[in-house]
Amino acid sequence: MLEIFEPNREFSKNARIKNMCEYKELRMQAEEDFEGYWDRLAKEKIDWFKPYDTVLDESNAPFYKWFDGGKLNVTHQCLGRHLTTRKNKAAIIWEGEDGKKRIITYLQLYYRVNRLANLLKNQFGIKKGDRVVLYLPMIPEAAFAMLACAKIGAVHSIVFGGFSADALRDRVQDANAKLVITADGAYRRGKPYMLKPVVDEALKEGCECCSKVLIVQRNFEEIDYVPGRDYVYNEMIMNESQHCDPEPMDSEDPLFLLYTSGSTGKPKGVQHSSAGYILWAQYTMEKVFDVKENDTFWCTADVGWITGHTYIVYGPLAMGATTVMYEGVPTFPDVGRWWKMIEEHRINQFYTAPTAIRLLHKLGADEPKKYDLSSLKVLGTVGEPINPDAWMWYYNEIGGGKCSIVDTWWQTETGGHMITPLPGATPIKPGSATFPLPGIMAEIIDENGNPTPKGEKGFLCITKPWPSMIRTIWGDPDRFAKSYFGDCKKDGKPVYFSGDGAMYDDDGYIIITGRTDDVINVSGHRLGTAEIEAVLAHHQNVAEVAVVGRPDPIKGEGIFAYIVLKGEEDSIGEEIEMIQELNKQITKEIGNIAKLDDILFVPGLPKTRSGKIMRRILRSIAKGEEITQDTSTLEDPTIVGAIETLVNR
Ligand code: PRX
């Protein structure tokens, strides 16, 4: 049985939610009067341009509408309304990997965003509803660009800088984007790297929709400019006015798209709304991180992922907090970099991924002792399950045994936290995301839709809609309905399937057990095995391929590919060459984040007589587990033994 850690008493006294009684009271309020609960919050938190008519419209489920009829602008919520009380407060503290620092106040940020909003409108003809792709490093201009889009009602779609030209092209095409905003390059691991050439490659063909590129000069590298297409942000921005009226947006108008991997097919453009999303970003910042007026909040994610959207930009700014943004890797110039930054900026809430915690633990277990980390009040983790070892080190060495760890479970599709401890209230346990937030109706059910008993794994579902939920998959509403809402209904309404497995432990705590579909999680990056397989199958010598996840002590999961070649490939030299070629193909079509950890050339794949690949067997082999499944029903039962022999070679 895992130990339980009570919240720090002193912290709880001043926390927004001070104990489990208060938490349960809120949960009850939401259960007894679901719409009333959200109605109160939406009225209290959002500065509406026009009040909404209905709280929740379920008439076209699962295409729910929240706060329909209302008008707002997310940038007014994040910037405009703070100018009376916080104009000279730091909104963003940015640190470059090279040590360069920029502090941007709320007023400065407001002006920057307005100038860029005007530039987008006046020079690039961007209008409400147009899509703009951002392919940017971790620089403040990424936040300016997101907010500038929001200001004029354009829909941003950020593509993580680790994605390749092909992946970027797919996303530009799918969103039918008019403009790409990028940078010449940035710094990583002490060296400059280039982004703009990737954009050039992406736009080479098939992107007629996108006729303009706006380039932020970050490290002033020599780059090629395409006349008539490429424009330099630094040269143009000061010519624009620093005043810009926010576009009044409907509650349900899309704020952004963010592409993520599913278990089948190509990545899907998750579409988020304006009002529900921003309400959630603020609600969770307040409840889960308990950020106070003078606190400094740091989320280490990249803005290219949902965590960066909600907890670097929208959440902290919506509540008027100071958010820290860091450009580089945690190990440059040494493994103490993050701890040094916590000391220097007196960080109060620190939010990162288990993979980073494991890495820093492994590389420098005693490093945190060299720094004063006493400013910390709340620690957070996100993106994958955290193992008790890493949790304990984080708790003791980073948090000094006095900070709650909020292990936040959520997804790109949920927009913000769903299941998480509350730092002043919830007794925490290593490895458990504990309980749903008030207003979130989470259930763990079996294949027949019945609740699972304690200790038994089931499917993690959300049985009622919530304000920040995914609204649709861009351009593919059928896929949206099919991917997330099966036949299972509760009170006549479709149930949201998260794709994750979970169970209740003996104390009723929720333990997330990992994906139940063919999605793998590598260093907190979500990848579809089908997506990787499709790339590998493109290779002329590949006859068949199956990709599975394999546990990895640092990355959480590694990528294991089983490959059947077309010809005979018997010399080691040829195998090595082939491995290099396959990885090159992955880097080209997806990006480095999908690099293969293991490739095994096999004579065949274990298949049922109907031709279905038995991935469970492949997962077991990759893990080095004994095969206990019945293999007699396989088309060729000897194949399992043959593969096992190759693994053990
Ligand atoms: O499997 C869950 C895992 O990350 C998935 C969502 O990935 P993505 O959409 O990229 O968003 C990551 C950041 C929110 C989930 O389906 N996951 C996320 N948080 C946790 C987690 N697994 C275990 N514990 C968590 N706290």
XYZ file of C-alpha atoms and ligand atoms in Angstrom:
675
model
C 0.000 0.000 0.000
C 1.406 3.376 -0.964
C 1.944 6.023 1.649
C -0.438 8.980 1.782
C 0.920 12.516 2.200
C -1.301 15.141 3.769
C -1.174 18.692 2.387
C 1.075 21.122 4.210
C -1.023 22.681 7.011
C 0.315 26.197 6.588
C -0.337 26.060 2.861
C -3.879 24.731 3.331
C -4.827 27.594 5.634
C -4.523 30.068 2.781
C -5.488 27.802 -0.098
C -8.626 28.382 -2.153
C -9.848 24.886 -1.273
C -8.625 24.097 2.206
C -9.767 20.555 2.905
C -11.660 17.577 1.546
C -14.934 18.829 3.064
C -14.725 21.921 0.890
C -13.825 19.799 -2.123
C -16.769 17.457 -1.521
C -19.094 20.386 -1.028
C -18.143 21.756 -4.467
C -18.548 18.337 -6.031
C -21.992 18.048 -4.515
C -22.996 21.474 -5.748
C -21.989 20.481 -9.279
C -23.829 17.168 -9.025
C -27.016 18.659 -7.663
C -27.206 21.588 -10.033
C -24.823 20.934 -12.906
C -25.747 23.886 -15.087
C -26.095 26.213 -12.122
C -22.548 25.373 -11.071
C -21.067 26.352 -14.435
C -23.407 29.297 -14.779
C -22.121 30.813 -11.541
C -18.501 30.285 -12.543
C -18.928 31.647 -16.066
C -20.612 34.775 -14.709
C -18.021 35.238 -11.993
C -14.893 34.551 -14.055
C -15.516 35.813 -17.582
C -15.723 39.446 -18.539
C -18.488 39.074 -21.131
C -19.109 41.582 -23.921
C -22.647 40.203 -24.089
C -24.233 37.721 -21.669
C -25.062 34.222 -22.921
C -28.591 32.856 -23.367
C -28.084 29.232 -22.331
C -25.483 27.528 -20.156
C -25.422 24.181 -21.944
C -27.153 23.166 -25.140
C -27.256 19.381 -25.418
C -29.733 19.198 -28.300
C -27.112 18.030 -30.794
C -24.946 15.823 -28.542
C -22.016 15.142 -28.711
C -21.733 18.539 -30.428
C -22.369 20.428 -27.223
C -22.612 24.185 -26.961
C -21.615 26.052 -23.850
C -22.669 29.612 -23.000
C -24.369 30.006 -26.365
C -25.337 33.515 -27.373
C -22.547 35.074 -25.313
C -19.868 37.342 -26.774
C -16.338 37.733 -25.491
C -12.756 37.975 -26.613
C -10.180 35.754 -24.968
C -7.529 38.487 -25.166
C -9.729 40.828 -23.192
C -9.909 38.103 -20.575
C -6.123 37.597 -20.677
C -4.889 41.163 -21.169
C -7.384 43.993 -21.627
C -9.213 43.583 -18.343
C -5.960 43.458 -16.348
C -4.764 46.858 -17.477
C -6.570 48.737 -14.725
C -4.925 46.779 -11.929
C -1.843 45.066 -13.332
C -0.492 47.097 -16.202
C 3.070 47.153 -14.906
C 3.069 43.628 -13.534
C 5.276 41.077 -15.320
C 3.068 38.982 -17.556
C 5.851 36.915 -19.133
C 9.352 36.321 -17.829
C 11.337 34.734 -20.611
C 14.743 33.167 -20.387
C 16.730 32.145 -23.442
C 18.926 29.110 -23.274
C 21.883 31.452 -23.681
C 20.888 33.274 -20.489
C 19.245 36.233 -22.200
C 16.209 37.514 -20.249
C 13.105 39.452 -21.236
C 10.425 40.669 -18.879
C 7.195 41.716 -20.561
C 4.597 43.555 -18.523
C 0.865 43.280 -19.088
C 0.801 46.667 -20.794
C 3.747 45.814 -23.017
C 2.211 42.488 -23.896
C -1.076 44.197 -24.694
C 0.677 46.583 -27.077
C 2.764 43.827 -28.687
C -0.312 41.736 -29.315
C -2.190 44.704 -30.742
C 0.628 45.555 -33.134
C 0.815 41.998 -34.372
C -2.982 41.752 -34.621
C -2.933 44.874 -36.798
C -0.103 43.453 -38.882
C -2.042 40.247 -39.478
C -5.112 42.214 -40.512
C -3.528 44.993 -42.527
C -0.592 43.328 -44.219
C -1.735 39.743 -44.531
C -5.493 40.192 -44.824
C -6.203 37.748 -42.002
C -9.835 37.812 -40.984
C -12.024 36.237 -38.356
C -12.131 32.474 -38.838
C -8.952 32.263 -40.974
C -6.401 29.687 -39.870
C -2.831 30.698 -39.088
C -0.168 28.063 -38.480
C 2.517 28.894 -35.920
C 5.791 27.011 -36.231
C 7.770 28.750 -33.566
C 10.362 28.078 -30.886
C 9.879 28.949 -27.230
C 10.109 32.706 -27.538
C 7.638 35.347 -26.326
C 6.610 35.964 -29.927
C 4.872 32.580 -29.817
C 2.564 33.938 -27.132
C 2.182 37.256 -29.008
C 1.150 35.352 -32.124
C -1.386 33.160 -30.326
C -2.981 36.178 -28.686
C -2.842 38.299 -31.851
C -4.824 35.606 -33.654
C -7.300 35.467 -30.790
C -7.627 39.242 -30.804
C -8.883 39.326 -34.390
C -10.739 36.019 -34.246
C -8.288 34.054 -36.380
C -7.805 30.405 -35.418
C -4.244 29.452 -34.566
C -2.817 26.015 -35.086
C 0.582 25.533 -33.491
C 2.847 22.874 -34.901
C 5.532 21.730 -32.468
C 9.003 22.714 -33.705
C 10.171 19.077 -33.563
C 7.844 18.089 -36.398
C 9.291 17.679 -39.856
C 8.486 19.544 -43.078
C 6.140 16.765 -44.193
C 4.235 16.846 -40.912
C 4.044 20.643 -41.080
C 2.763 20.478 -44.669
C 0.032 18.003 -43.704
C -1.150 20.339 -40.964
C -1.062 23.468 -43.143
C -3.065 21.623 -45.797
C -5.573 20.069 -43.438
C -6.316 23.414 -41.777
C -6.230 25.223 -45.131
C -4.096 27.855 -43.424
C -3.480 31.238 -45.017
C -0.286 32.186 -43.218
C 2.608 30.537 -41.392
C 4.401 32.416 -38.630
C 7.863 31.058 -37.908
C 11.342 32.098 -36.762
C 14.736 31.902 -38.406
C 15.803 29.524 -35.656
C 16.454 29.276 -31.930
C 18.872 27.758 -29.426
C 18.906 24.230 -28.109
C 21.655 22.378 -26.236
C 23.857 25.430 -26.570
C 23.671 25.556 -30.349
C 21.551 27.480 -32.793
C 19.171 25.439 -34.902
C 17.090 26.435 -37.896
C 13.345 26.419 -38.377
C 12.768 28.502 -41.492
C 14.271 25.962 -43.945
C 11.710 23.439 -42.676
C 8.926 25.853 -43.584
C 10.465 26.366 -47.044
C 10.488 22.623 -47.581
C 6.934 22.229 -46.286
C 5.504 24.920 -48.540
C 7.359 23.765 -51.648
C 4.300 22.086 -53.070
C 0.676 21.428 -52.316
C 0.152 24.410 -50.008
C -1.495 26.878 -52.380
C -3.740 28.034 -49.527
C -0.739 29.543 -47.777
C 0.842 32.361 -49.730
C 2.651 34.245 -46.961
C 5.236 33.537 -44.272
C 6.044 35.865 -41.406
C 9.474 35.325 -39.877
C 10.606 36.354 -36.418
C 14.346 36.904 -36.314
C 15.446 35.182 -33.130
C 19.083 34.343 -33.731
C 19.713 36.301 -36.917
C 20.868 33.338 -38.945
C 21.495 33.558 -42.677
C 18.318 32.286 -44.282
C 16.775 32.383 -47.732
C 13.890 34.739 -48.311
C 11.281 34.089 -50.961
C 10.363 37.487 -52.429
C 6.663 38.266 -52.222
C 6.060 35.414 -49.774
C 8.397 36.006 -46.835
C 8.207 38.980 -44.486
C 10.318 39.886 -41.474
C 8.374 40.494 -38.286
C 11.116 42.572 -36.672
C 11.073 45.059 -39.538
C 7.320 45.447 -39.761
C 5.970 45.274 -36.256
C 6.812 48.800 -35.112
C 4.974 50.333 -38.066
C 1.675 49.076 -36.745
C -0.517 50.836 -34.223
C -0.473 49.580 -30.661
C -4.243 49.952 -30.461
C -6.579 47.325 -31.782
C -10.171 46.612 -30.838
C -10.849 42.997 -29.943
C -13.145 41.124 -32.302
C -16.334 40.175 -30.445
C -16.421 36.381 -30.626
C -19.264 33.954 -30.023
C -18.690 31.623 -27.103
C -18.472 28.679 -29.469
C -16.223 30.320 -32.088
C -13.039 28.249 -32.378
C -10.038 29.665 -30.530
C -7.497 27.206 -31.860
C -6.804 23.867 -33.492
C -4.151 21.551 -32.175
C -3.241 18.385 -34.027
C -2.795 15.226 -32.016
C -2.393 11.535 -32.752
C -5.150 8.999 -32.597
C -5.064 5.228 -32.803
C -5.920 5.240 -36.489
C -5.364 7.432 -39.498
C -3.712 10.778 -39.754
C -3.391 13.256 -36.872
C -6.602 15.004 -35.978
C -7.125 18.729 -35.571
C -8.668 19.054 -32.125
C -10.885 22.144 -32.165
C -11.337 24.180 -28.996
C -13.890 26.886 -28.277
C -13.432 30.408 -26.925
C -15.557 30.735 -23.766
C -15.527 27.192 -22.387
C -11.802 26.834 -22.947
C -10.778 30.084 -21.289
C -13.101 29.488 -18.359
C -11.448 26.120 -17.821
C -7.922 27.476 -18.157
C -8.640 29.983 -15.428
C -10.689 27.629 -13.218
C -7.914 25.042 -13.118
C -5.111 27.575 -12.626
C -6.949 28.816 -9.560
C -8.090 25.496 -8.133
C -5.185 23.229 -9.040
C -2.148 25.484 -8.762
C -3.705 27.900 -6.300
C -1.732 30.761 -7.838
C -1.869 34.006 -5.831
C -1.384 37.588 -6.993
C 2.347 37.784 -6.328
C 3.237 34.265 -7.385
C 5.492 33.306 -10.276
C 4.316 30.283 -12.198
C 6.477 28.091 -14.413
C 5.297 25.383 -16.755
C 8.189 23.803 -18.665
C 6.135 22.434 -21.571
C 6.540 23.614 -25.143
C 3.829 25.918 -26.500
C 3.472 23.390 -29.311
C 1.566 21.053 -26.962
C -1.723 21.583 -25.173
C 0.072 21.972 -21.825
C 1.924 24.975 -23.214
C -1.287 26.466 -24.601
C -3.258 26.209 -21.377
C -0.585 26.564 -18.711
C 2.051 28.842 -20.214
C -0.194 31.231 -22.068
C -3.969 31.195 -21.636
C -4.383 30.011 -18.042
C -1.765 32.173 -16.319
C -2.673 35.270 -18.332
C -6.424 34.810 -17.846
C -5.880 34.974 -14.108
C -3.392 37.844 -14.326
C -0.418 35.813 -13.118
C 3.265 35.987 -14.033
C 4.228 33.130 -16.315
C 7.774 31.960 -16.988
C 8.837 30.709 -20.384
C 12.164 28.995 -21.018
C 13.637 28.403 -24.441
C 15.977 25.470 -24.031
C 16.681 22.057 -22.575
C 16.892 21.296 -18.836
C 20.466 20.067 -19.095
C 22.157 23.134 -20.539
C 24.734 24.210 -19.524
C 24.341 21.568 -16.797
C 21.686 19.506 -15.025
C 21.151 22.252 -12.476
C 19.667 24.690 -15.017
C 16.029 24.360 -13.959
C 16.830 24.429 -10.227
C 18.937 27.530 -10.780
C 16.016 29.166 -12.571
C 13.652 28.275 -9.722
C 16.080 29.925 -7.304
C 16.626 33.025 -9.436
C 13.004 33.701 -10.332
C 11.645 32.577 -6.950
C 9.230 30.248 -8.696
C 6.157 29.350 -6.627
C 4.465 26.732 -8.784
C 6.477 24.415 -10.997
C 4.832 22.147 -13.570
C 6.714 19.564 -15.615
C 6.620 16.053 -17.080
C 7.626 12.775 -15.392
C 10.120 12.080 -18.189
C 12.053 15.254 -17.276
C 11.918 14.407 -13.578
C 13.302 10.925 -14.265
C 16.066 12.318 -16.451
C 17.150 14.971 -13.949
C 16.940 12.459 -11.111
C 19.175 10.067 -13.016
C 21.702 12.670 -14.127
C 21.913 14.707 -10.948
C 20.126 13.277 -7.921
C 21.991 15.621 -5.531
C 22.014 18.659 -7.789
C 18.882 20.312 -6.294
C 20.658 20.563 -2.921
C 22.915 23.254 -4.367
C 19.997 25.634 -4.871
C 17.496 27.462 -2.736
C 14.166 26.003 -3.804
C 12.268 27.282 -0.777
C 9.992 29.553 -2.826
C 8.137 26.515 -4.203
C 4.604 25.895 -2.966
C 3.061 23.522 -5.504
C 4.651 20.994 -7.847
C 2.849 19.516 -10.810
C 3.260 16.655 -13.258
C 1.494 15.897 -16.496
C 1.533 13.775 -19.596
C 2.175 10.238 -18.391
C 2.046 8.135 -15.266
C 4.752 8.976 -12.744
C 6.537 6.111 -11.036
C 6.764 6.244 -7.216
C 10.587 6.554 -7.293
C 10.558 9.693 -9.403
C 7.610 11.018 -7.405
C 9.440 10.619 -4.086
C 12.557 12.349 -5.389
C 10.462 15.221 -6.745
C 8.569 15.462 -3.470
C 11.612 15.380 -1.175
C 14.431 16.944 -3.176
C 12.565 19.569 -5.180
C 9.616 20.226 -2.902
C 11.584 19.837 0.341
C 8.842 17.519 1.614
C 6.445 20.437 2.010
C 4.874 20.912 -1.423
C 1.910 18.980 -2.705
C 2.440 17.282 -6.032
C -0.538 17.702 -8.308
C -0.432 14.737 -10.686
C -2.784 16.136 -13.300
C -4.512 13.787 -15.707
C -5.918 15.349 -18.849
C -5.551 15.379 -22.647
C -5.344 17.656 -25.682
C -9.047 16.969 -26.072
C -9.997 18.002 -22.544
C -8.365 21.429 -22.793
C -7.254 21.427 -19.166
C -6.991 19.338 -15.977
C -9.690 16.757 -15.299
C -8.474 14.430 -12.570
C -6.007 15.897 -10.118
C -5.284 16.541 -6.477
C -6.014 20.002 -5.080
C -2.895 21.154 -3.258
C -4.532 22.492 -0.103
C -7.063 19.698 0.237
C -6.214 16.323 -1.234
C -4.085 13.802 0.644
C -1.779 12.609 -2.147
C -0.292 9.271 -3.112
C 2.653 8.672 -5.431
C 1.365 7.586 -8.819
C -2.260 8.597 -8.386
C -4.055 11.495 -10.048
C -6.509 11.052 -7.124
C -10.004 12.472 -7.839
C -11.941 14.347 -10.533
C -12.262 18.101 -10.295
C -15.626 19.341 -9.065
C -17.939 19.344 -12.082
C -16.142 16.471 -13.836
C -18.159 13.286 -13.875
C -15.526 10.595 -14.359
C -16.292 6.889 -14.319
C -14.272 3.743 -14.870
C -16.331 1.205 -16.744
C -15.886 -2.264 -18.205
C -16.619 -3.477 -21.736
C -20.326 -3.680 -20.951
C -20.517 -0.157 -19.600
C -20.724 -1.221 -15.947
C -18.617 0.458 -13.250
C -15.533 -1.572 -12.365
C -14.916 -2.641 -8.766
C -11.837 -1.413 -6.883
C -8.601 -2.931 -8.114
C -9.928 -3.791 -11.567
C -8.823 -1.994 -14.691
C -11.431 -0.394 -16.920
C -11.962 2.398 -19.424
C -11.743 5.936 -18.130
C -14.815 7.855 -19.308
C -16.413 11.206 -18.679
C -20.163 10.903 -18.534
C -21.190 14.549 -18.760
C -19.867 17.308 -21.011
C -17.576 19.967 -19.567
C -16.938 23.512 -20.819
C -13.432 23.019 -22.271
C -14.058 19.773 -24.098
C -13.034 19.250 -27.721
C -15.805 20.573 -29.966
C -15.012 18.578 -33.070
C -12.169 17.307 -35.225
C -11.433 19.992 -37.770
C -13.176 19.093 -41.003
C -14.257 15.660 -39.794
C -17.228 15.716 -37.411
C -17.969 12.033 -38.057
C -14.515 11.032 -36.917
C -15.030 13.170 -33.810
C -18.264 11.415 -32.900
C -16.860 7.964 -33.668
C -13.455 8.417 -32.014
C -14.660 9.625 -28.652
C -18.280 8.584 -28.231
C -19.158 4.926 -28.608
C -22.586 3.432 -28.167
C -22.368 3.749 -24.416
C -24.879 6.234 -22.979
C -25.581 7.634 -19.562
C -28.912 9.346 -18.893
C -29.524 9.129 -22.625
C -26.371 11.097 -23.466
C -23.211 9.772 -25.147
C -20.257 9.072 -22.889
C -16.762 10.456 -23.665
C -14.120 7.711 -23.962
C -10.671 9.021 -23.084
C -8.746 6.087 -24.582
C -7.027 5.612 -21.216
C -7.323 2.741 -18.810
C -7.702 3.373 -15.091
C -8.715 1.744 -11.823
C -9.694 2.645 -8.297
C -7.318 1.469 -5.592
C -8.534 0.271 -2.196
C -8.963 3.842 -0.974
C -10.948 4.858 -4.055
C -8.018 6.788 -5.557
C -7.822 6.816 -9.347
C -4.721 5.238 -10.869
C -4.232 5.894 -14.580
C -2.913 2.695 -16.146
C -2.056 3.992 -19.631
C -3.622 3.943 -23.068
C -6.021 1.205 -24.049
C -5.631 1.922 -27.757
C -2.715 1.988 -30.171
C -1.380 5.308 -29.025
C 2.029 5.408 -27.393
C 3.496 8.016 -25.133
C 7.182 8.744 -25.704
C 8.603 11.338 -23.295
C 5.088 12.699 -22.904
C 4.669 12.995 -26.701
C 1.648 11.249 -28.035
C 2.167 9.151 -31.168
C -0.107 6.802 -33.034
C 1.472 3.467 -33.896
C -0.585 3.488 -37.121
C 1.028 6.791 -38.105
C 4.543 5.405 -37.613
C 3.658 2.159 -39.377
C 2.342 4.072 -42.389
C 5.683 5.875 -42.716
C 7.728 2.687 -42.436
C 5.497 0.889 -44.928
C 6.414 3.540 -47.512
C 9.920 2.114 -47.700
C 10.331 0.089 -50.860
C 11.863 -2.910 -49.071
C 9.276 -3.159 -46.315
C 6.603 -5.803 -46.792
C 4.884 -5.541 -43.417
C 5.346 -3.655 -40.214
C 3.962 -3.500 -36.696
C 4.916 -0.887 -34.127
C 4.357 -1.191 -30.381
C 5.414 0.681 -27.253
C 8.023 -0.791 -24.925
C 8.586 0.458 -21.345
C 11.569 2.807 -21.083
C 13.046 3.906 -17.747
C 13.365 7.579 -18.760
C 11.028 8.163 -21.690
C 8.122 6.180 -20.301
C 7.793 4.307 -23.561
C 10.139 3.631 -26.446
C 9.150 2.717 -30.000
C 9.669 -0.901 -31.036
C 9.190 -1.766 -34.714
C 8.832 -5.300 -36.089
C 9.597 -5.319 -39.772
C 9.123 -7.956 -42.443
C 11.318 -7.208 -45.442
C 10.406 -7.929 -49.028
C 13.701 -9.461 -50.083
C 16.243 -11.514 -48.198
C 18.268 -9.313 -45.894
C 20.866 -11.492 -44.314
C 24.005 -9.530 -43.756
C 24.431 -7.359 -40.657
C 25.806 -4.533 -42.806
C 22.621 -4.418 -44.844
C 20.519 -4.462 -41.688
C 22.357 -1.460 -40.281
C 21.912 0.423 -43.516
C 18.230 -0.389 -43.530
C 17.809 0.805 -39.933
C 19.421 4.102 -40.885
C 17.163 4.461 -43.897
C 14.034 3.733 -41.904
C 14.947 6.269 -39.245
C 15.674 8.812 -41.938
C 12.230 8.231 -43.335
C 10.651 8.724 -39.891
C 12.601 11.945 -39.365
C 11.472 13.188 -42.755
C 7.819 12.333 -42.514
C 7.134 12.901 -38.813
C 10.184 14.318 -37.049
C 12.860 13.299 -34.563
C 10.317 12.772 -31.815
C 9.214 9.539 -33.505
C 12.681 8.007 -33.897
C 12.665 4.249 -33.447
C 14.344 2.818 -30.360
C 14.378 -0.775 -31.576
C 13.934 -2.373 -34.952
C 13.658 -6.115 -35.316
C 13.623 -7.734 -38.736
C 11.335 -10.727 -38.501
C 10.228 -13.429 -40.943
C 6.543 -12.701 -40.305
C 4.072 -11.200 -37.845
C 1.779 -13.104 -35.498
C -1.673 -12.925 -37.068
C -5.038 -14.455 -36.453
C -6.542 -16.520 -39.235
C -8.554 -13.471 -40.241
C -5.297 -11.553 -40.737
C -5.394 -9.336 -37.611
C -1.962 -8.671 -36.122
C -1.807 -9.827 -32.489
C -0.218 -6.735 -31.008
C -0.576 -8.006 -27.466
C 1.929 -10.723 -28.279
C 4.300 -8.224 -29.871
C 4.034 -5.959 -26.841
C 4.842 -8.862 -24.539
C 7.863 -9.855 -26.630
C 9.119 -6.253 -26.692
C 8.850 -6.127 -22.902
C 10.747 -9.410 -22.608
C 7.724 -11.075 -21.003
C 6.919 -14.724 -21.273
C 4.099 -15.373 -23.749
C 1.151 -16.679 -21.804
C -1.517 -16.014 -24.427
C -2.949 -18.864 -26.433
C -1.073 -18.861 -29.717
C -2.727 -21.915 -31.198
C -5.297 -19.786 -33.034
C -2.592 -17.976 -34.963
C -2.286 -18.459 -38.674
C 1.285 -19.632 -38.085
C 1.884 -20.481 -34.393
C 5.614 -21.080 -34.963
C 6.189 -17.411 -35.732
C 6.107 -16.423 -32.049
C 8.977 -18.751 -31.202
C 10.923 -17.517 -34.221
C 10.542 -13.879 -33.137
C 11.478 -14.697 -29.544
C 14.657 -16.368 -30.738
C 15.560 -13.234 -32.709
C 14.962 -10.981 -29.679
C 17.202 -13.118 -27.524
C 19.912 -13.310 -30.164
O -2.540 8.682 -21.645
C -2.801 9.898 -20.988
C -1.514 10.638 -20.764
O -1.371 11.531 -21.864
C -2.493 11.392 -22.746
C -2.842 12.723 -23.350
O -1.797 13.150 -24.144
P -1.840 14.590 -24.791
O -3.148 14.784 -25.459
O -0.616 14.743 -25.602
O -1.817 15.575 -23.572
C -0.740 15.555 -22.689
C -0.869 16.686 -21.727
C -2.181 16.815 -21.085
C -3.586 10.820 -21.881
O -4.570 10.199 -22.657
N -1.542 11.400 -19.516
C -1.722 12.717 -19.370
N -1.616 13.065 -18.080
C -1.392 11.941 -17.379
C -1.350 10.867 -18.295
N -1.160 9.602 -17.885
C -1.006 9.379 -16.566
N -1.024 10.355 -15.640
C -1.204 11.643 -15.984
N -1.189 12.591 -15.055
